[in-house]
mmCIF file of C-alpha atoms in Angstrom:
data_model
loop_
_atom_site.group_PDB
_atom_site.id
_atom_site.type_symbol
_atom_site.label_atom_id
_atom_site.label_comp_id
_atom_site.label_asym_id
_atom_site.label_seq_id
_atom_site.Cartn_x
_atom_site.Cartn_y
_atom_site.Cartn_z
ATOM 1 C CA UNK A 127 0.000 0.000 0.000
ATOM 2 C CA UNK A 128 1.505 3.276 -1.048
ATOM 3 C CA UNK A 129 -1.085 5.871 -0.105
ATOM 4 C CA UNK A 130 -4.739 6.376 0.733
ATOM 5 C CA UNK A 131 -7.009 9.380 0.485
ATOM 6 C CA UNK A 132 -10.607 10.527 -0.049
ATOM 7 C CA UNK A 133 -10.203 12.070 -3.497
ATOM 8 C CA UNK A 134 -11.782 9.643 -5.980
ATOM 9 C CA UNK A 135 -8.845 10.147 -8.351
ATOM 10 C CA UNK A 136 -9.315 8.979 -11.898
ATOM 11 C CA UNK A 137 -5.586 8.303 -12.021
ATOM 12 C CA UNK A 138 -3.242 8.649 -9.106
ATOM 13 C CA UNK A 139 0.307 9.843 -9.616
ATOM 14 C CA UNK A 140 2.654 10.351 -6.676
ATOM 15 C CA UNK A 141 5.574 12.737 -7.137
ATOM 16 C CA UNK A 142 8.731 10.640 -7.165
ATOM 17 C CA UNK A 143 10.767 10.989 -3.980
ATOM 18 C CA UNK A 144 7.898 12.479 -1.950
ATOM 19 C CA UNK A 145 6.939 9.350 0.002
ATOM 20 C CA UNK A 146 8.771 8.571 3.240
ATOM 21 C CA UNK A 147 7.521 4.983 3.279
ATOM 22 C CA UNK A 148 9.056 4.320 -0.165
ATOM 23 C CA UNK A 149 12.261 6.308 0.288
ATOM 24 C CA UNK A 150 15.285 4.370 -1.008
ATOM 25 C CA UNK A 151 17.881 4.866 1.716
ATOM 26 C CA UNK A 152 20.371 2.507 0.055
ATOM 27 C CA UNK A 153 20.365 4.472 -3.192
ATOM 28 C CA UNK A 154 20.652 7.795 -1.349
ATOM 29 C CA UNK A 155 23.528 6.604 0.837
ATOM 30 C CA UNK A 156 25.532 5.017 -1.959
ATOM 31 C CA UNK A 157 29.020 6.511 -2.030
ATOM 32 C CA UNK A 158 28.497 8.650 1.090
ATOM 33 C CA UNK A 159 30.761 8.627 4.124
ATOM 34 C CA UNK A 160 29.376 7.105 7.310
ATOM 35 C CA UNK A 161 28.700 10.472 8.962
ATOM 36 C CA UNK A 162 26.714 11.680 5.906
ATOM 37 C CA UNK A 163 24.494 8.625 5.581
ATOM 38 C CA UNK A 164 20.755 9.038 6.097
ATOM 39 C CA UNK A 165 18.784 6.743 8.408
ATOM 40 C CA UNK A 166 15.014 6.393 8.999
ATOM 41 C CA UNK A 167 15.539 8.067 12.384
ATOM 42 C CA UNK A 168 16.746 11.315 10.736
ATOM 43 C CA UNK A 169 13.201 12.659 10.489
ATOM 44 C CA UNK A 170 14.002 16.350 10.047
ATOM 45 C CA UNK A 171 16.633 15.718 7.405
ATOM 46 C CA UNK A 172 14.376 13.268 5.562
ATOM 47 C CA UNK A 173 11.492 15.769 5.611
ATOM 48 C CA UNK A 174 13.751 18.414 4.077
ATOM 49 C CA UNK A 175 14.864 16.028 1.321
ATOM 50 C CA UNK A 176 11.270 15.059 0.474
ATOM 51 C CA UNK A 177 10.230 18.725 0.407
ATOM 52 C CA UNK A 178 13.127 19.601 -1.914
ATOM 53 C CA UNK A 179 12.205 16.731 -4.237
ATOM 54 C CA UNK A 180 8.617 18.002 -4.479
ATOM 55 C CA UNK A 181 9.708 21.611 -4.992
ATOM 56 C CA UNK A 182 12.115 20.663 -7.787
ATOM 57 C CA UNK A 183 9.496 18.503 -9.538
ATOM 58 C CA UNK A 184 6.794 21.173 -9.278
ATOM 59 C CA UNK A 185 9.043 23.961 -10.583
ATOM 60 C CA UNK A 186 10.176 21.850 -13.530
ATOM 61 C CA UNK A 187 6.615 20.750 -14.315
ATOM 62 C CA UNK A 188 5.329 24.334 -14.325
ATOM 63 C CA UNK A 189 8.213 25.428 -16.547
ATOM 64 C CA UNK A 190 7.387 22.735 -19.114
ATOM 65 C CA UNK A 191 3.659 23.513 -18.919
ATOM 66 C CA UNK A 192 4.290 27.092 -19.989
ATOM 67 C CA UNK A 193 6.470 26.398 -23.016
ATOM 68 C CA UNK A 194 5.465 28.513 -25.991
ATOM 69 C CA UNK A 195 5.243 25.503 -28.298
ATOM 70 C CA UNK A 196 2.607 23.822 -26.115
ATOM 71 C CA UNK A 197 -0.311 24.552 -28.500
ATOM 72 C CA UNK A 198 -1.110 21.444 -30.498
ATOM 73 C CA UNK A 199 -3.700 20.115 -32.946
ATOM 74 C CA UNK A 200 -4.917 16.512 -32.788
ATOM 75 C CA UNK A 201 -7.169 14.404 -34.949
ATOM 76 C CA UNK A 202 -9.005 12.065 -32.568
ATOM 77 C CA UNK A 203 -11.952 9.898 -33.665
ATOM 78 C CA UNK A 204 -12.224 12.096 -36.737
ATOM 79 C CA UNK A 205 -12.580 15.338 -34.757
ATOM 80 C CA UNK A 206 -10.071 18.180 -34.877
ATOM 81 C CA UNK A 207 -9.027 18.937 -31.297
ATOM 82 C CA UNK A 208 -6.829 21.855 -30.248
ATOM 83 C CA UNK A 209 -5.081 21.549 -26.891
ATOM 84 C CA UNK A 210 -2.830 23.740 -24.805
ATOM 85 C CA UNK A 211 -1.141 23.839 -21.407
ATOM 86 C CA UNK A 212 -0.360 26.689 -19.052
ATOM 87 C CA UNK A 213 1.273 26.960 -15.645
ATOM 88 C CA UNK A 214 -0.791 28.368 -12.772
ATOM 89 C CA UNK A 215 0.843 30.421 -10.034
ATOM 90 C CA UNK A 216 -0.046 28.819 -6.695
ATOM 91 C CA UNK A 217 -3.834 28.950 -7.068
ATOM 92 C CA UNK A 218 -5.514 27.398 -4.045
ATOM 93 C CA UNK A 219 -7.977 24.626 -4.838
ATOM 94 C CA UNK A 220 -10.712 23.839 -2.293
ATOM 95 C CA UNK A 221 -13.020 21.565 -4.226
ATOM 96 C CA UNK A 222 -13.037 18.601 -1.851
ATOM 97 C CA UNK A 223 -12.750 17.804 1.824
ATOM 98 C CA UNK A 224 -9.220 19.159 1.881
ATOM 99 C CA UNK A 225 -7.477 21.558 -0.409
ATOM 100 C CA UNK A 226 -4.604 21.614 -2.822
ATOM 101 C CA UNK A 227 -2.629 23.878 -5.112
ATOM 102 C CA UNK A 228 -3.329 24.049 -8.826
ATOM 103 C CA UNK A 229 -0.066 23.815 -10.739
ATOM 104 C CA UNK A 230 -1.211 23.805 -14.350
ATOM 105 C CA UNK A 231 -4.246 23.901 -16.597
ATOM 106 C CA UNK A 232 -4.662 21.771 -19.692
ATOM 107 C CA UNK A 233 -7.359 22.760 -22.173
ATOM 108 C CA UNK A 234 -8.865 21.136 -25.240
ATOM 109 C CA UNK A 235 -11.540 22.456 -27.577
ATOM 110 C CA UNK A 236 -13.400 21.447 -30.720
ATOM 111 C CA UNK A 237 -15.980 23.064 -32.997
ATOM 112 C CA UNK A 238 -19.664 22.144 -32.851
ATOM 113 C CA UNK A 239 -22.169 24.146 -34.972
ATOM 114 C CA UNK A 240 -19.660 26.978 -35.369
ATOM 115 C CA UNK A 241 -18.801 27.343 -31.678
ATOM 116 C CA UNK A 242 -16.204 25.737 -29.466
ATOM 117 C CA UNK A 243 -16.888 23.135 -26.827
ATOM 118 C CA UNK A 244 -14.061 23.486 -24.320
ATOM 119 C CA UNK A 245 -12.865 21.006 -21.709
ATOM 120 C CA UNK A 246 -10.340 21.864 -19.006
ATOM 121 C CA UNK A 247 -8.269 19.721 -16.680
ATOM 122 C CA UNK A 248 -6.782 21.318 -13.587
ATOM 123 C CA UNK A 249 -3.576 19.627 -12.411
ATOM 124 C CA UNK A 250 -3.740 19.875 -8.619
ATOM 125 C CA UNK A 251 -1.029 19.085 -6.092
ATOM 126 C CA UNK A 252 -2.345 17.475 -2.888
ATOM 127 C CA UNK A 253 -0.690 15.750 0.029
ATOM 128 C CA UNK A 254 -1.591 12.095 0.382
ATOM 129 C CA UNK A 255 -3.883 11.278 3.281
ATOM 130 C CA UNK A 256 -1.115 9.174 4.843
ATOM 131 C CA UNK A 257 2.006 9.627 2.775
ATOM 132 C CA UNK A 258 3.408 11.163 -0.385
ATOM 133 C CA UNK A 259 2.466 14.125 -2.540
ATOM 134 C CA UNK A 260 -0.180 13.403 -5.188
ATOM 135 C CA UNK A 261 -1.194 14.993 -8.454
ATOM 136 C CA UNK A 262 -4.953 15.029 -8.915
ATOM 137 C CA UNK A 263 -7.091 15.901 -11.947
ATOM 138 C CA UNK A 264 -10.235 18.067 -11.945
ATOM 139 C CA UNK A 265 -12.374 18.399 -15.085
ATOM 140 C CA UNK A 266 -14.638 21.215 -16.258
ATOM 141 C CA UNK A 267 -16.720 21.609 -19.436
ATOM 142 C CA UNK A 268 -17.992 24.827 -21.046
ATOM 143 C CA UNK A 269 -18.824 26.561 -24.331
ATOM 144 C CA UNK A 270 -17.240 29.716 -25.788
ATOM 145 C CA UNK A 271 -20.498 31.713 -25.607
ATOM 146 C CA UNK A 272 -21.546 31.140 -21.986
ATOM 147 C CA UNK A 273 -20.179 31.656 -18.472
ATOM 148 C CA UNK A 274 -21.800 28.437 -17.281
ATOM 149 C CA UNK A 275 -19.659 25.368 -16.749
ATOM 150 C CA UNK A 276 -20.228 21.710 -15.955
ATOM 151 C CA UNK A 277 -18.256 19.617 -13.481
ATOM 152 C CA UNK A 278 -18.924 15.875 -13.530
ATOM 153 C CA UNK A 279 -20.089 14.236 -10.305
ATOM 154 C CA UNK A 280 -17.859 11.366 -9.182
ATOM 155 C CA UNK A 281 -15.925 11.749 -12.446
ATOM 156 C CA UNK A 282 -18.939 10.819 -14.580
ATOM 157 C CA UNK A 283 -19.720 12.454 -17.943
ATOM 158 C CA UNK A 284 -23.213 10.939 -18.173
ATOM 159 C CA UNK A 285 -24.950 14.347 -18.076
ATOM 160 C CA UNK A 286 -22.342 16.275 -20.062
ATOM 161 C CA UNK A 287 -24.067 15.908 -23.450
ATOM 162 C CA UNK A 288 -27.315 17.175 -21.903
ATOM 163 C CA UNK A 289 -25.454 20.212 -20.574
ATOM 164 C CA UNK A 290 -24.118 21.032 -24.053
ATOM 165 C CA UNK A 291 -27.551 20.599 -25.664
ATOM 166 C CA UNK A 292 -29.171 22.862 -23.059
ATOM 167 C CA UNK A 293 -26.503 25.559 -23.501
ATOM 168 C CA UNK A 294 -26.888 25.640 -27.298
ATOM 169 C CA UNK A 295 -30.671 25.753 -26.976
ATOM 170 C CA UNK A 296 -30.724 28.432 -24.241
ATOM 171 C CA UNK A 297 -28.471 30.764 -26.217
ATOM 172 C CA UNK A 298 -30.353 30.008 -29.470
ATOM 173 C CA UNK A 299 -27.238 28.739 -31.211
ATOM 174 C CA UNK A 300 -29.127 25.770 -32.593
ATOM 175 C CA UNK A 301 -32.484 24.161 -31.836
ATOM 176 C CA UNK A 302 -32.762 21.445 -29.223
ATOM 177 C CA UNK A 303 -34.331 19.168 -31.817
ATOM 178 C CA UNK A 304 -31.278 19.492 -34.042
ATOM 179 C CA UNK A 305 -28.743 19.078 -31.221
ATOM 180 C CA UNK A 306 -30.779 16.175 -29.880
ATOM 181 C CA UNK A 307 -30.224 14.343 -33.151
ATOM 182 C CA UNK A 308 -26.499 14.922 -32.634
ATOM 183 C CA UNK A 309 -26.420 13.433 -29.124
ATOM 184 C CA UNK A 310 -24.083 10.648 -30.193
ATOM 185 C CA UNK A 311 -21.801 13.105 -31.988
ATOM 186 C CA UNK A 312 -21.597 15.312 -28.883
ATOM 187 C CA UNK A 313 -20.720 12.325 -26.731
ATOM 188 C CA UNK A 314 -17.979 11.284 -29.153
ATOM 189 C CA UNK A 315 -16.607 14.832 -29.178
ATOM 190 C CA UNK A 316 -16.470 14.828 -25.386
ATOM 191 C CA UNK A 317 -14.605 11.521 -25.425
ATOM 192 C CA UNK A 318 -12.140 12.943 -27.957
ATOM 193 C CA UNK A 319 -11.605 16.041 -25.793
ATOM 194 C CA UNK A 320 -10.964 13.935 -22.733
ATOM 195 C CA UNK A 321 -8.531 11.700 -24.642
ATOM 196 C CA UNK A 322 -6.581 14.766 -25.751
ATOM 197 C CA UNK A 323 -6.392 16.024 -22.167
ATOM 198 C CA UNK A 324 -5.095 12.690 -20.919
ATOM 199 C CA UNK A 325 -2.432 12.621 -23.635
ATOM 200 C CA UNK A 326 -1.178 16.046 -22.596
ATOM 201 C CA UNK A 327 -1.421 15.155 -18.904
ATOM 202 C CA UNK A 328 0.663 12.009 -19.293
ATOM 203 C CA UNK A 329 3.321 13.917 -21.221
ATOM 204 C CA UNK A 330 3.409 16.654 -18.597
ATOM 205 C CA UNK A 331 3.521 14.710 -15.330
ATOM 206 C CA UNK A 332 5.032 11.315 -16.194
ATOM 207 C CA UNK A 333 8.692 12.467 -15.915
ATOM 208 C CA UNK A 334 8.170 13.445 -12.273
ATOM 209 C CA UNK A 335 5.766 10.853 -10.940
ATOM 210 C CA UNK A 336 5.181 7.232 -10.095
ATOM 211 C CA UNK A 337 1.822 5.860 -11.132
ATOM 212 C CA UNK A 338 -0.353 4.006 -8.629
ATOM 213 C CA UNK A 339 -3.360 1.734 -9.090
ATOM 214 C CA UNK A 340 -6.514 1.316 -7.012
ATOM 215 C CA UNK A 341 -6.500 -1.737 -4.736
ATOM 216 C CA UNK A 342 -9.652 -0.990 -2.710
ATOM 217 C CA UNK A 343 -12.399 1.639 -2.609
ATOM 218 C CA UNK A 344 -14.745 1.951 0.369
ATOM 219 C CA UNK A 345 -18.249 3.346 0.778
ATOM 220 C CA UNK A 346 -17.003 6.301 2.852
ATOM 221 C CA UNK A 347 -14.847 7.476 -0.064
ATOM 222 C CA UNK A 348 -11.519 6.174 1.183
ATOM 223 C CA UNK A 349 -9.415 4.701 -1.593
ATOM 224 C CA UNK A 350 -6.314 2.551 -1.229
ATOM 225 C CA UNK A 351 -3.554 2.464 -3.821
ATOM 226 C CA UNK A 352 -0.304 0.678 -4.496
ATOM 227 C CA UNK A 353 2.505 1.479 -6.885
ATOM 228 C CA UNK A 354 1.804 0.224 -10.407
ATOM 229 C CA UNK A 355 4.295 -2.274 -11.758
ATOM 230 C CA UNK A 356 4.188 -0.889 -15.297
#
């Protein structure tokens, strides 16, 4: 067991070198003199090392997220998807039962009846409930002509197509009857947008993180993970 929390992550990544329970003392001590070696009893020194590892990873991640060449066009399931990344400067994130810090924002958009459907993924840094520093993902859906947005409950997109249809109808962009006939097309567009976000997310965070898999999920929301083997 690597970590547990109450976050209902879609995918859990733990920043490499941020977990005391998985710290490799042998690798750290290799080549060091006896007086410089680190032991599990050196709590203050270990805490400093873990904090430095997280700080270095976060700074590097945010630098890569803000590269000027980050804008990209994809062709996914036949739909043209534009995606981009941007660093976020220490924005607090209080969406669940404990907060975090948003590090970056990944966006993807595609045209539908002449207007963009836009999906965003916030990359949020949170401390594990027991151990480690996690990266979490928070999704949001919107159009380019409205201030309204849609956040899926329990990471479900079941109502997302209905949200898009209602927005286009309310703002008289296209009739509900016409968008209703395109329900399947909207759903496929949403899947393509999400796929593009995951592609960009994996590219952004994989160099700094270890991926974990779910081993148990309980009715109170607690989720147990262990480090993935591949």
